[in-house]
Coordinates of C-alpha atoms in Angstrom, one line a residue:
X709 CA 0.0 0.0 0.0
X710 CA 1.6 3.1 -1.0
X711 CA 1.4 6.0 1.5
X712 CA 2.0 9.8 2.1
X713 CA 3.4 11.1 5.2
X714 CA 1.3 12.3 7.6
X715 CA -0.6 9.0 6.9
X716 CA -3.6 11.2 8.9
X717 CA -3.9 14.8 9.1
X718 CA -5.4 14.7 12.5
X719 CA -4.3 15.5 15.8
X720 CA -3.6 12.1 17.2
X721 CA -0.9 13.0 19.7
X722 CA 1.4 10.4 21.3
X723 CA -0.1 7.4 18.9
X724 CA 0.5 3.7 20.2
X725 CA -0.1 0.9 17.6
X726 CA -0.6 -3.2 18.3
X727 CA -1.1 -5.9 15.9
X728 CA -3.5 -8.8 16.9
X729 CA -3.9 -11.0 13.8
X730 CA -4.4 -9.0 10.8
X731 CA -6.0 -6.1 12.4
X732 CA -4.0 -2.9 13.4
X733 CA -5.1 -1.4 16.3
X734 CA -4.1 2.5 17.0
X735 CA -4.6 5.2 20.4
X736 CA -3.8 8.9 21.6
X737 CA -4.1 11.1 23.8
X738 CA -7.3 13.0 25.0
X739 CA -6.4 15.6 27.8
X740 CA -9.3 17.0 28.5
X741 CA -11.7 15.9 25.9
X742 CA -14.2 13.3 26.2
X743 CA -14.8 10.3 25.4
X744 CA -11.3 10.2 25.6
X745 CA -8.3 7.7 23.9
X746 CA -9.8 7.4 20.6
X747 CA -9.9 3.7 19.4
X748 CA -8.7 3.7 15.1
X749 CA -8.3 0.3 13.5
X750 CA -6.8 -0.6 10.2
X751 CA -5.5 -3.3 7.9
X752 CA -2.8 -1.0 6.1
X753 CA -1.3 1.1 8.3
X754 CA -2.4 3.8 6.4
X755 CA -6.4 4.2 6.6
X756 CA -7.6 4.1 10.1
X757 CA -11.6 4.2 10.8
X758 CA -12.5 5.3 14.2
X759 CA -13.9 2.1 16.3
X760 CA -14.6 3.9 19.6
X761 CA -13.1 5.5 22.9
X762 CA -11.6 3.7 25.2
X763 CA -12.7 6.3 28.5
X764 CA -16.5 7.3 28.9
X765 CA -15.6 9.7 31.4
X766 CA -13.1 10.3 34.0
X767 CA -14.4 9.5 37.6
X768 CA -13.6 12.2 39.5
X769 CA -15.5 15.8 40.1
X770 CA -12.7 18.0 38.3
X771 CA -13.4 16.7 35.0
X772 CA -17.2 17.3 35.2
X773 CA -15.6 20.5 34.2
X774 CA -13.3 21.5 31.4
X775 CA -9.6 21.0 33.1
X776 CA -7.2 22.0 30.2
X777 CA -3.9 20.5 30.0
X778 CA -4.6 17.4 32.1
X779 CA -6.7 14.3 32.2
X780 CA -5.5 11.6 29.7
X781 CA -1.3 12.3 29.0
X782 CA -0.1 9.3 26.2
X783 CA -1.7 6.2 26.9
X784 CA 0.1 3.1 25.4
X785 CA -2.0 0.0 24.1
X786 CA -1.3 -3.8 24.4
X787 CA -2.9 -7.1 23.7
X788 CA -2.3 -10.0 26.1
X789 CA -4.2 -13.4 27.1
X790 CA -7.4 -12.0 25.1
X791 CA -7.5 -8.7 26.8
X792 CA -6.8 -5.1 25.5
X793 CA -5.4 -3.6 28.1
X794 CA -5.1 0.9 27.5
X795 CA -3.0 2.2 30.1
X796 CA -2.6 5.7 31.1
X797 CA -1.4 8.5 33.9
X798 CA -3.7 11.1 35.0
X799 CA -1.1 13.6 36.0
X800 CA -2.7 14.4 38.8
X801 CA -4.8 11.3 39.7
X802 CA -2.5 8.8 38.9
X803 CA -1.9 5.2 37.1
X804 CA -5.1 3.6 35.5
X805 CA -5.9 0.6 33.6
X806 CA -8.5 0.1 31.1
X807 CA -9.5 -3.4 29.7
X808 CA -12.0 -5.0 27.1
X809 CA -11.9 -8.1 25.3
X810 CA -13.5 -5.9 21.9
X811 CA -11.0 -3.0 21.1
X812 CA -14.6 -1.1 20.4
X813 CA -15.4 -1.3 24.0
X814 CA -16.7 -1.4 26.8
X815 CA -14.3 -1.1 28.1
X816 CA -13.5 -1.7 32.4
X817 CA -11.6 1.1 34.1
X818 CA -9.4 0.4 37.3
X819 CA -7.5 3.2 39.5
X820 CA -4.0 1.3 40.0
X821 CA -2.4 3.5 41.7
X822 CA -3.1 7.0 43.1
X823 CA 0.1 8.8 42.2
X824 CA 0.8 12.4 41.4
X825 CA 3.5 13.3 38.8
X826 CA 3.6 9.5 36.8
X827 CA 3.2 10.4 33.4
X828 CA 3.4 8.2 30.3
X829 CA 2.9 4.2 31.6
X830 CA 3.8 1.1 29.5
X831 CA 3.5 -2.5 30.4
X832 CA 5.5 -5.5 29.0
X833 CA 4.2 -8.6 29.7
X834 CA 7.0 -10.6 30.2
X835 CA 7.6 -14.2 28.5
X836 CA 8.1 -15.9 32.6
X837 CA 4.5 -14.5 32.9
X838 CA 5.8 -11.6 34.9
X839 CA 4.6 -8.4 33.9
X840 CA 6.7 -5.0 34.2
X841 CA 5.5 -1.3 33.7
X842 CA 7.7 1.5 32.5
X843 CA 6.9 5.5 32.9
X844 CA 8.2 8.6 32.9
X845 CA 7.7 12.1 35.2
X846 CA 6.3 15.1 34.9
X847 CA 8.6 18.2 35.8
X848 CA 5.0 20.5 36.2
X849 CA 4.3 18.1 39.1
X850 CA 7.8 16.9 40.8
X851 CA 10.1 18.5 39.3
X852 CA 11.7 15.6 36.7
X853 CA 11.7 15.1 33.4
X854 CA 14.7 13.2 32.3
X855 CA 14.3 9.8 34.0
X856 CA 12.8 6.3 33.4
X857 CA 11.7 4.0 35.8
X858 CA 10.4 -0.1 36.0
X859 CA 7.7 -1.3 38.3
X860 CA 6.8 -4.5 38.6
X861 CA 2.6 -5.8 38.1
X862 CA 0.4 -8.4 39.7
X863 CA 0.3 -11.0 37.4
X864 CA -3.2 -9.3 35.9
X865 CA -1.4 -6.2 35.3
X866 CA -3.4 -4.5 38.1
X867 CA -1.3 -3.8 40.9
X868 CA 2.0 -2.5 41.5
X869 CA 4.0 -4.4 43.6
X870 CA 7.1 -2.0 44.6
X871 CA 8.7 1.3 44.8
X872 CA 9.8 0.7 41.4
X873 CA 14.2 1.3 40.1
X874 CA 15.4 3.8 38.0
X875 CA 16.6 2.4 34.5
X876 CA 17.6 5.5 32.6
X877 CA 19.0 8.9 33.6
X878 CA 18.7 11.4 30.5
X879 CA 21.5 13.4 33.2
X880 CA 24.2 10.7 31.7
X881 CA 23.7 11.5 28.1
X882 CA 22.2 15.2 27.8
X883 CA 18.9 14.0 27.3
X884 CA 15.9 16.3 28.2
X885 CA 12.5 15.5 28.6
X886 CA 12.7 11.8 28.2
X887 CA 9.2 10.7 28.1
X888 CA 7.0 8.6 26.5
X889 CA 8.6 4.9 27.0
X890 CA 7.5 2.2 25.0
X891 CA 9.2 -1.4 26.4
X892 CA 9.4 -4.5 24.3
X893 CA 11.0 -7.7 24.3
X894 CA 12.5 -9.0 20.9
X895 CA 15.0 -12.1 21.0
X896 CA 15.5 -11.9 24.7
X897 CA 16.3 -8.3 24.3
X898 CA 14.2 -5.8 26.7
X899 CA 13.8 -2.5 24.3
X900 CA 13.1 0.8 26.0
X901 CA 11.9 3.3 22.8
X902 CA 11.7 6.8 24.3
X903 CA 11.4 10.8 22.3
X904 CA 13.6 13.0 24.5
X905 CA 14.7 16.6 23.6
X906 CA 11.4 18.1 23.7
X907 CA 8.5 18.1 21.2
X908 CA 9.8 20.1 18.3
X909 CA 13.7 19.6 18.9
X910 CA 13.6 16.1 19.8
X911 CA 14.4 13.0 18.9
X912 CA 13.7 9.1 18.9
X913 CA 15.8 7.1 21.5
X914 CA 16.4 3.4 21.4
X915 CA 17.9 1.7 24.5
X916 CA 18.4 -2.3 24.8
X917 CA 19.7 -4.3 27.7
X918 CA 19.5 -8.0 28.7
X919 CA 17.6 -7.1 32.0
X920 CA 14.2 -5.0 32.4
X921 CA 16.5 -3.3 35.0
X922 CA 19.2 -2.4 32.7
X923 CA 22.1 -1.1 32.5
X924 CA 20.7 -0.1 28.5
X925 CA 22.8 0.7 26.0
X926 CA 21.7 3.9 23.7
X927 CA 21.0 5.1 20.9
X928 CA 19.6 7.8 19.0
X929 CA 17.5 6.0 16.2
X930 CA 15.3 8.8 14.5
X931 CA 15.9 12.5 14.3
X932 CA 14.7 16.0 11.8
X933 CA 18.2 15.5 10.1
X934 CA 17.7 17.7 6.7
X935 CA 14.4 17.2 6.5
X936 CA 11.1 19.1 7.5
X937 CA 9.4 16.8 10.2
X938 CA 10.2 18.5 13.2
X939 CA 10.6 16.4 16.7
X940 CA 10.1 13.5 14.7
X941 CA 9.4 11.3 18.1
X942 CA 7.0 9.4 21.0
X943 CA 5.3 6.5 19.2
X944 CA 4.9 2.9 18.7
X945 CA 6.9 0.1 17.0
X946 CA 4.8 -2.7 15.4
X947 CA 5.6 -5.5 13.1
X948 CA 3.0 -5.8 10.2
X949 CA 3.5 -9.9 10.6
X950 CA 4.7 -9.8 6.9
X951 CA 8.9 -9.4 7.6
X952 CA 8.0 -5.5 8.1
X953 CA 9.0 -3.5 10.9
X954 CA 7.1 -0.1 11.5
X955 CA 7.4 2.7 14.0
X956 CA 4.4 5.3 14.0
X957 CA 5.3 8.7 15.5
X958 CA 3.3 12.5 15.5
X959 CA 4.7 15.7 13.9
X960 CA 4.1 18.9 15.8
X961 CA 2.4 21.2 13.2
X962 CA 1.3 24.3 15.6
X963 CA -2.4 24.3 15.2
X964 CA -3.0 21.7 13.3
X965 CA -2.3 20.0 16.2
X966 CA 0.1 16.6 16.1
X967 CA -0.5 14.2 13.2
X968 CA 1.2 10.8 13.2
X969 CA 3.9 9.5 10.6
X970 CA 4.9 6.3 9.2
X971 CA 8.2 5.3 9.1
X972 CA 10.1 1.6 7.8
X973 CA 12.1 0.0 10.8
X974 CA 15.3 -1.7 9.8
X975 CA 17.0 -3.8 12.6
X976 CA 19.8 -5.0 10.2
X977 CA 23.0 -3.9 13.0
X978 CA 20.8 -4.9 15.8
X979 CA 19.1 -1.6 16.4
X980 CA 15.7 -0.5 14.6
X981 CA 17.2 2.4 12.9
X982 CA 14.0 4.2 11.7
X983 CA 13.1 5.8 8.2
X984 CA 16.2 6.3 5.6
X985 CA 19.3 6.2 7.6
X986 CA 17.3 7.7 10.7
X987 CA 15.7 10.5 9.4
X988 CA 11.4 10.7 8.2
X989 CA 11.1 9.7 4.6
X990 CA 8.0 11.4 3.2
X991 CA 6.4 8.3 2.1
X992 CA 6.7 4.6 0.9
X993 CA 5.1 1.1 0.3
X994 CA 3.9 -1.1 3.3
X995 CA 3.1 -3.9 1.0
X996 CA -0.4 -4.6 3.0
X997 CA -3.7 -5.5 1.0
X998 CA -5.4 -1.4 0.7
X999 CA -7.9 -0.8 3.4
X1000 CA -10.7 1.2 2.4
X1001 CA -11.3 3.4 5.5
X1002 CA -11.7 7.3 6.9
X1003 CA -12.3 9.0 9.9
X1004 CA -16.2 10.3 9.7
X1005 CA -16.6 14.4 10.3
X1006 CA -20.0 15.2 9.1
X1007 CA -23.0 14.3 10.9
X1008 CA -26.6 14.5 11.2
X1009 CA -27.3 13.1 14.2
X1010 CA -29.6 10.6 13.0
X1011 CA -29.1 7.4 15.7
X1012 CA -26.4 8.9 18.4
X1013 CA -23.3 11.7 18.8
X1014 CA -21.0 10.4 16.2
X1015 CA -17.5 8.8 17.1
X1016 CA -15.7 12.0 16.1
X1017 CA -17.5 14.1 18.4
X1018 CA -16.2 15.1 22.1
X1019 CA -17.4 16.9 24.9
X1020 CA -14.8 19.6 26.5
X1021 CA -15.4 17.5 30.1
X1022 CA -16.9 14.5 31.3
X1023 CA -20.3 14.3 29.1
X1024 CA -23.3 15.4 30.6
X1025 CA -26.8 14.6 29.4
X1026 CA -28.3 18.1 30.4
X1027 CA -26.3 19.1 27.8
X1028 CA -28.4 17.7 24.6
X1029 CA -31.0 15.7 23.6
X1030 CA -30.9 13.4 20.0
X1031 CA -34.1 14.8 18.1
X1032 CA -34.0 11.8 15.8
X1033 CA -32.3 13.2 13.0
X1034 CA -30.9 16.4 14.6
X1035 CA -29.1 17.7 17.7
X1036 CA -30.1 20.1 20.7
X1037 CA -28.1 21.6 22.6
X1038 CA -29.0 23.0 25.4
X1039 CA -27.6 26.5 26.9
X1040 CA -26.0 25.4 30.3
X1041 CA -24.1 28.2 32.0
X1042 CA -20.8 29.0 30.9
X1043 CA -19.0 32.5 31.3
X1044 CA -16.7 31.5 28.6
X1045 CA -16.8 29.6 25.7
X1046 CA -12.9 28.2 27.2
X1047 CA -15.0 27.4 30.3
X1048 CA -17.8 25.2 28.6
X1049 CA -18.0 21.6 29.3
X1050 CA -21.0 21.4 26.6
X1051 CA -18.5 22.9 23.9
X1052 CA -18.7 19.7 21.1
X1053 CA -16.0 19.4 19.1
X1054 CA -13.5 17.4 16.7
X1055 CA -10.5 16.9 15.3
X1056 CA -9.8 18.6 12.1
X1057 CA -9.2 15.6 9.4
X1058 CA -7.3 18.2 6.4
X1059 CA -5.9 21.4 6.3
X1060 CA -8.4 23.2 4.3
X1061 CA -12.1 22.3 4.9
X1062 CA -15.3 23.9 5.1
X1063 CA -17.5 23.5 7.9
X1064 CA -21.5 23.8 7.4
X1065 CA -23.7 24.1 10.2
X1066 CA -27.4 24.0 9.6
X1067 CA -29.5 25.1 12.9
X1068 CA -32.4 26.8 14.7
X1069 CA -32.1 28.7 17.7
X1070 CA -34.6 29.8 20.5
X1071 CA -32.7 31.7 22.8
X1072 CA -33.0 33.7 26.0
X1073 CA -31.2 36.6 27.4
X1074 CA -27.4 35.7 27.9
X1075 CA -27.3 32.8 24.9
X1076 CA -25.1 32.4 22.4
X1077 CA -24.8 29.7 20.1
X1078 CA -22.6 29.0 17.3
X1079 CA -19.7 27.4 16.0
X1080 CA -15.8 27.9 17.0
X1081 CA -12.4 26.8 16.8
X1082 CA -10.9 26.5 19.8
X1083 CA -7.3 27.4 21.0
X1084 CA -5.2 29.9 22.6
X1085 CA -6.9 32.5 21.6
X1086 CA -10.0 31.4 19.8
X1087 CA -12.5 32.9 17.4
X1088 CA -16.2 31.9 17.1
X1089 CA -19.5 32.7 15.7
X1090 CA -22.6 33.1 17.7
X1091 CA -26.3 34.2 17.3
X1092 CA -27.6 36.3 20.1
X1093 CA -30.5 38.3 21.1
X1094 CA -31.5 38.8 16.9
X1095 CA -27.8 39.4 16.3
X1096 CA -24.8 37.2 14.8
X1097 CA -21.4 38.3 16.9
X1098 CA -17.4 37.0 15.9
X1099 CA -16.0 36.6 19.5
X1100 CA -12.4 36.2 20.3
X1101 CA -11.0 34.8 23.2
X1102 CA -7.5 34.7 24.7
X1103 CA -6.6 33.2 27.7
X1104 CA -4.4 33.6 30.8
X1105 CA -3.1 30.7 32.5
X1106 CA -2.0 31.0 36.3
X1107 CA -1.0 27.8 37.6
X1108 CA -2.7 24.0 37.1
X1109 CA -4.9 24.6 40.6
X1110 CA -6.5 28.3 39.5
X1111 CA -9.2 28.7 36.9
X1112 CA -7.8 30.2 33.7
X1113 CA -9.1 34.2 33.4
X1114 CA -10.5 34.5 29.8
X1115 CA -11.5 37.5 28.4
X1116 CA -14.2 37.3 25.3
X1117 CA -14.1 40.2 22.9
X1118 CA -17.0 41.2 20.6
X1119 CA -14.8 42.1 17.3
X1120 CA -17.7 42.1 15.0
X1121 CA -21.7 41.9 14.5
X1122 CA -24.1 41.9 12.0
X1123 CA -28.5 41.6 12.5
X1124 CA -30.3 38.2 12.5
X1125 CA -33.9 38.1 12.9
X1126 CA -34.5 34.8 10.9
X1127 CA -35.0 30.9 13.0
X1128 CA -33.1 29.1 10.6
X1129 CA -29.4 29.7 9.9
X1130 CA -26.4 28.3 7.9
X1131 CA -23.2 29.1 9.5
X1132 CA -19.8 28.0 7.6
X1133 CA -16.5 28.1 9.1
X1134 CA -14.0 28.0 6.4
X1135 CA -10.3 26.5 6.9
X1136 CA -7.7 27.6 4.5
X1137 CA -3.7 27.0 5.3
X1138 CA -4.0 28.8 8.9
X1139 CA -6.7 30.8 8.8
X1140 CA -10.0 30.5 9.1
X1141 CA -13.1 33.6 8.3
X1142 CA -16.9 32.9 8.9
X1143 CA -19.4 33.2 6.9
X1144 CA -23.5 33.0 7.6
X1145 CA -26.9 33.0 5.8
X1146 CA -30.3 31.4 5.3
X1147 CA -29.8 28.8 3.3
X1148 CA -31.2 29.8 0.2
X1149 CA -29.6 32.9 -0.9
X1150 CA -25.7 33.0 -0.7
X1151 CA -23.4 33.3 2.1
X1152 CA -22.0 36.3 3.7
X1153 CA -19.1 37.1 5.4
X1154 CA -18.8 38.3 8.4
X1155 CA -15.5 39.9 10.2
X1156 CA -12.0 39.4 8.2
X1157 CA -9.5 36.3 7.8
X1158 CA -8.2 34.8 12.0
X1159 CA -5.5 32.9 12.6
X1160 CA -6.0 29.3 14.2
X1161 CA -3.8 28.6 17.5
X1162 CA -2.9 26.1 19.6
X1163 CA -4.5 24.8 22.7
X1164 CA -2.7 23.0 25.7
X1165 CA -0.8 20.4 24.1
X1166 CA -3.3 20.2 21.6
X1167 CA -4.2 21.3 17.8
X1168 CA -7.2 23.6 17.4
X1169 CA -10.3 22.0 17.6
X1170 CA -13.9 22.7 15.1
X1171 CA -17.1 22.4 17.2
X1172 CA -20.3 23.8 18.1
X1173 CA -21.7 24.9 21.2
X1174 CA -25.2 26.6 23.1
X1175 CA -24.1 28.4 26.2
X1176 CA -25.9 31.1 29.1
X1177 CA -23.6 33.6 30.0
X1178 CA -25.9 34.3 33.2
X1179 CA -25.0 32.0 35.3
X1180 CA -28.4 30.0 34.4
X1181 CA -29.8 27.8 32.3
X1182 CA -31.4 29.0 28.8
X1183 CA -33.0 28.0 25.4
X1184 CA -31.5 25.7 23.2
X1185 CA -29.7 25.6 19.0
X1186 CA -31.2 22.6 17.2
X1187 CA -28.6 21.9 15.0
X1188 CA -29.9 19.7 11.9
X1189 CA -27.0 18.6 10.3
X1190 CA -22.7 19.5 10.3
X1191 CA -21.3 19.0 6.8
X1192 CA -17.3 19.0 6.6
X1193 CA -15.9 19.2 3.5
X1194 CA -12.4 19.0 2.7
X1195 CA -11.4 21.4 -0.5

């Protein structure tokens, strides 16, 4: 199967890949959005289809509210004694477990440990049947970054069983930020594949020993050499089960958020030296049967939220109601659009798309509802008391434990007295400029070209929302169908 680097334009940060069988199986991170650790499955490498999410919600009272910047931090995947088992750090909550004999779910979530500052887990289970889990730290929450350490499990992965031994020092070799470890065993070799340098300047380590505990040997296997992929690191390795060796990595590309790469794995000196000579080649062959597969964006609503679709917190139903085909959102309080759980949104799937959002509104004093791209800042479009408003707004962070201040900024209105309305968001290299009309007669503009940002470790995000800026509850924004269409 031939193939173009990114193999998805999508922001799936910190991808893990398994191969059970034939089938490829492929999760990222979620931070704050939920459901959380998108399930993707494919027979190529190359076209994923989205299969589920591995995390409902997150059970505990913080995320019932949007909390940017934590929740789920790269979760690694593995498959073992018919189980899936997803395991992931909550920086602040600690080491969970999720497991499900159908990758689609449901899936069973268990609190292994309640840690602050893990970040990053990965088990190996071990051929003896012992099982060993490898993580990293987070320097926001205890002040490392740079080291690598080996617990071992209860035998059902469950458990952790001791204080755990440092296995690598990044202080010995000049190595920052080593994160992200994925272990392995291959010919009675324990593998430790770790990014370390940071996210744009960084670089793919490999580290082998002959013990889980190490000492490991190093080196650096993958790196932006002359080419254009920046930080090409922190991902999974997977034989294809067809002599192929592959290691699947993200790209940071600002706010297009982090979209993963494909690269050939050659373990001909006894290291798997990744893409051509270690640096990201901008495409190849997999030679794997084609897989006819996307990722869905449009939707009308017609049996359930799609896939695609996730709420800025823990999902609540007060927040909508399926009309059958057709969404309503209701306008539960929010004094900023940053600061709404109910905000629905998605990753982008190409860089230049339009984004068509069909909807009625009944509204009450202090409701606005719309569609926006979120980030830091952010932009959106909103109907209001008989008047369509562009809204901008940028953020101030203070520390992880104080609520963000956010300041929204009217930049631009225009009057609206009609019930049905076609709002378009269009997406071109960057920037993105709204337009808005009846649905009949054609579009208008409204305000000039924005630029698209960045949010907390994650791309810019499409979605639509109904919020009360009044502290109460208000009317609602039917919306009747979201049409995305890349151009």
């Amino acid at each position: 199967m031939n193939y173009t680097n990114p193999i998805l334009f999508g922001d799936y940060s910190d991808p893990d890949v398994i191969r059970v069988g034939e089938d490829f199986y492929m999760i990222s991170s979620s931070f704050t959005y939920l459901p959380g650790i998108p399930m993707l499955h494919s027979l190529d490498l190359v076209h994923w289809e989205l299969i589920g999410c591995a995390v409902e919600r997150l059970p505990f009272a913080r995320y019932d509210q949007p909390a940017h910047k934590c929740g789920t931090w790269a979760p690694s995947l593995r498959y073992h004694d018919g189980l899936f088992y997803i395991y992931v750090c909550l920086p602040d909550e600690g080491l969970f477990a999720y497991t499900a004999e159908d990758p689609a779910g449901p899936w069973t979530c268990h609190h292994v440990k309640d840690v602050c500052g893990w970040i990053d887990p990965c088990p190996l289970f071990d051929e003896d049947g012992r099982v060993w889990l490898i993580h990293g730290f987070a320097a926001s929450r205890c002040g490392i970054n740079n080291i690598l350490y080996v617990h071992e499990l209860s035998p059902d992965g469950l458990e952790v069983l001791d204080r755990g031994r440092l296995v690598y020092s990044g202080e010995e070799h000049g190595d920052i930020t080593v994160e992200g470890p994925k272990i392995y065993k291959r010919n009675g070799v324990y593998w430790i594949l770790c990014p370390a340098g940071g996210v744009k300047p960084g670089y793919q380590l490999a580290l082998r020993s002959s013990s889980v505990f190490g000492p490991y040997e190093r080196r650096v296997v993958l790196r932006q050499g002359k080419t254009a992929v920046n930080g090409p690191h922190q991902g999974g390795w997977i034989e294809d089960g067809r002599g192929g060796d592959w290691f699947i990595h993200f790209q940071d590309i600002d706010a297009y958020g982090r979209v993963p790469h494909l690269q050939p794995v050659d373990w001909s000196d006894g290291w798997p030296l990744m893409g051509n000579h270690g640096e990201p080649v901008p495409g190849g062959d997999t030679k794997l049967p084609a897989f006819e597969a996307c990722i869905p964006t449009s939707d009308d609503f017609a049996n359930r939220v799609g896939l695609q679709w996730q709420w800025q917190a823990n999902p609540n139903p007060a927040w909508y109601t399926l009309l059958h085909p057709g969404l309503r959102l209701h306008a539960a309080p929010a004094d900023s659009l940053y600061h709404a759980g109910q905000f629905l949104s998605q990753l982008m799937q190409s860089r230049d798309f339009d984004m068509d959002v069909k909807m009625r509104a009944s509204l009450q004093p202090g409701d606005r509802a719309g569609l926006a791209m979120m980030g830091y800042p952010y932009h959106y479009i909103a109907l209001e008391d008989h008047r369509l408003v562009i809204v901008k707004g940028e953020i101030t962070e203070i520390n992880r434990w104080t609520r963000e201040q956010v300041a929204e900024t009217v930049l631009t209105e225009a009057p609206w007295a009609g019930e049905d309305l076609l709002l378009r968001m269009s997406v071109r290299n960057g920037l993105l400029r709204f337009h808005y009309g009846d649905g009949i007669h054609p579009l208008r503009p409204l305000g000039s070209e924005y630029p698209m940002y960045p949010a907390g470790w994650t791309g810019a995000r499409p979605g639509l929302f109904c919020m009360n800026q009044t502290g109460h509850p208000g009317g609602w924004a039917d919306i009747h169908t979201v049409r995305i269409q890349s151009v």
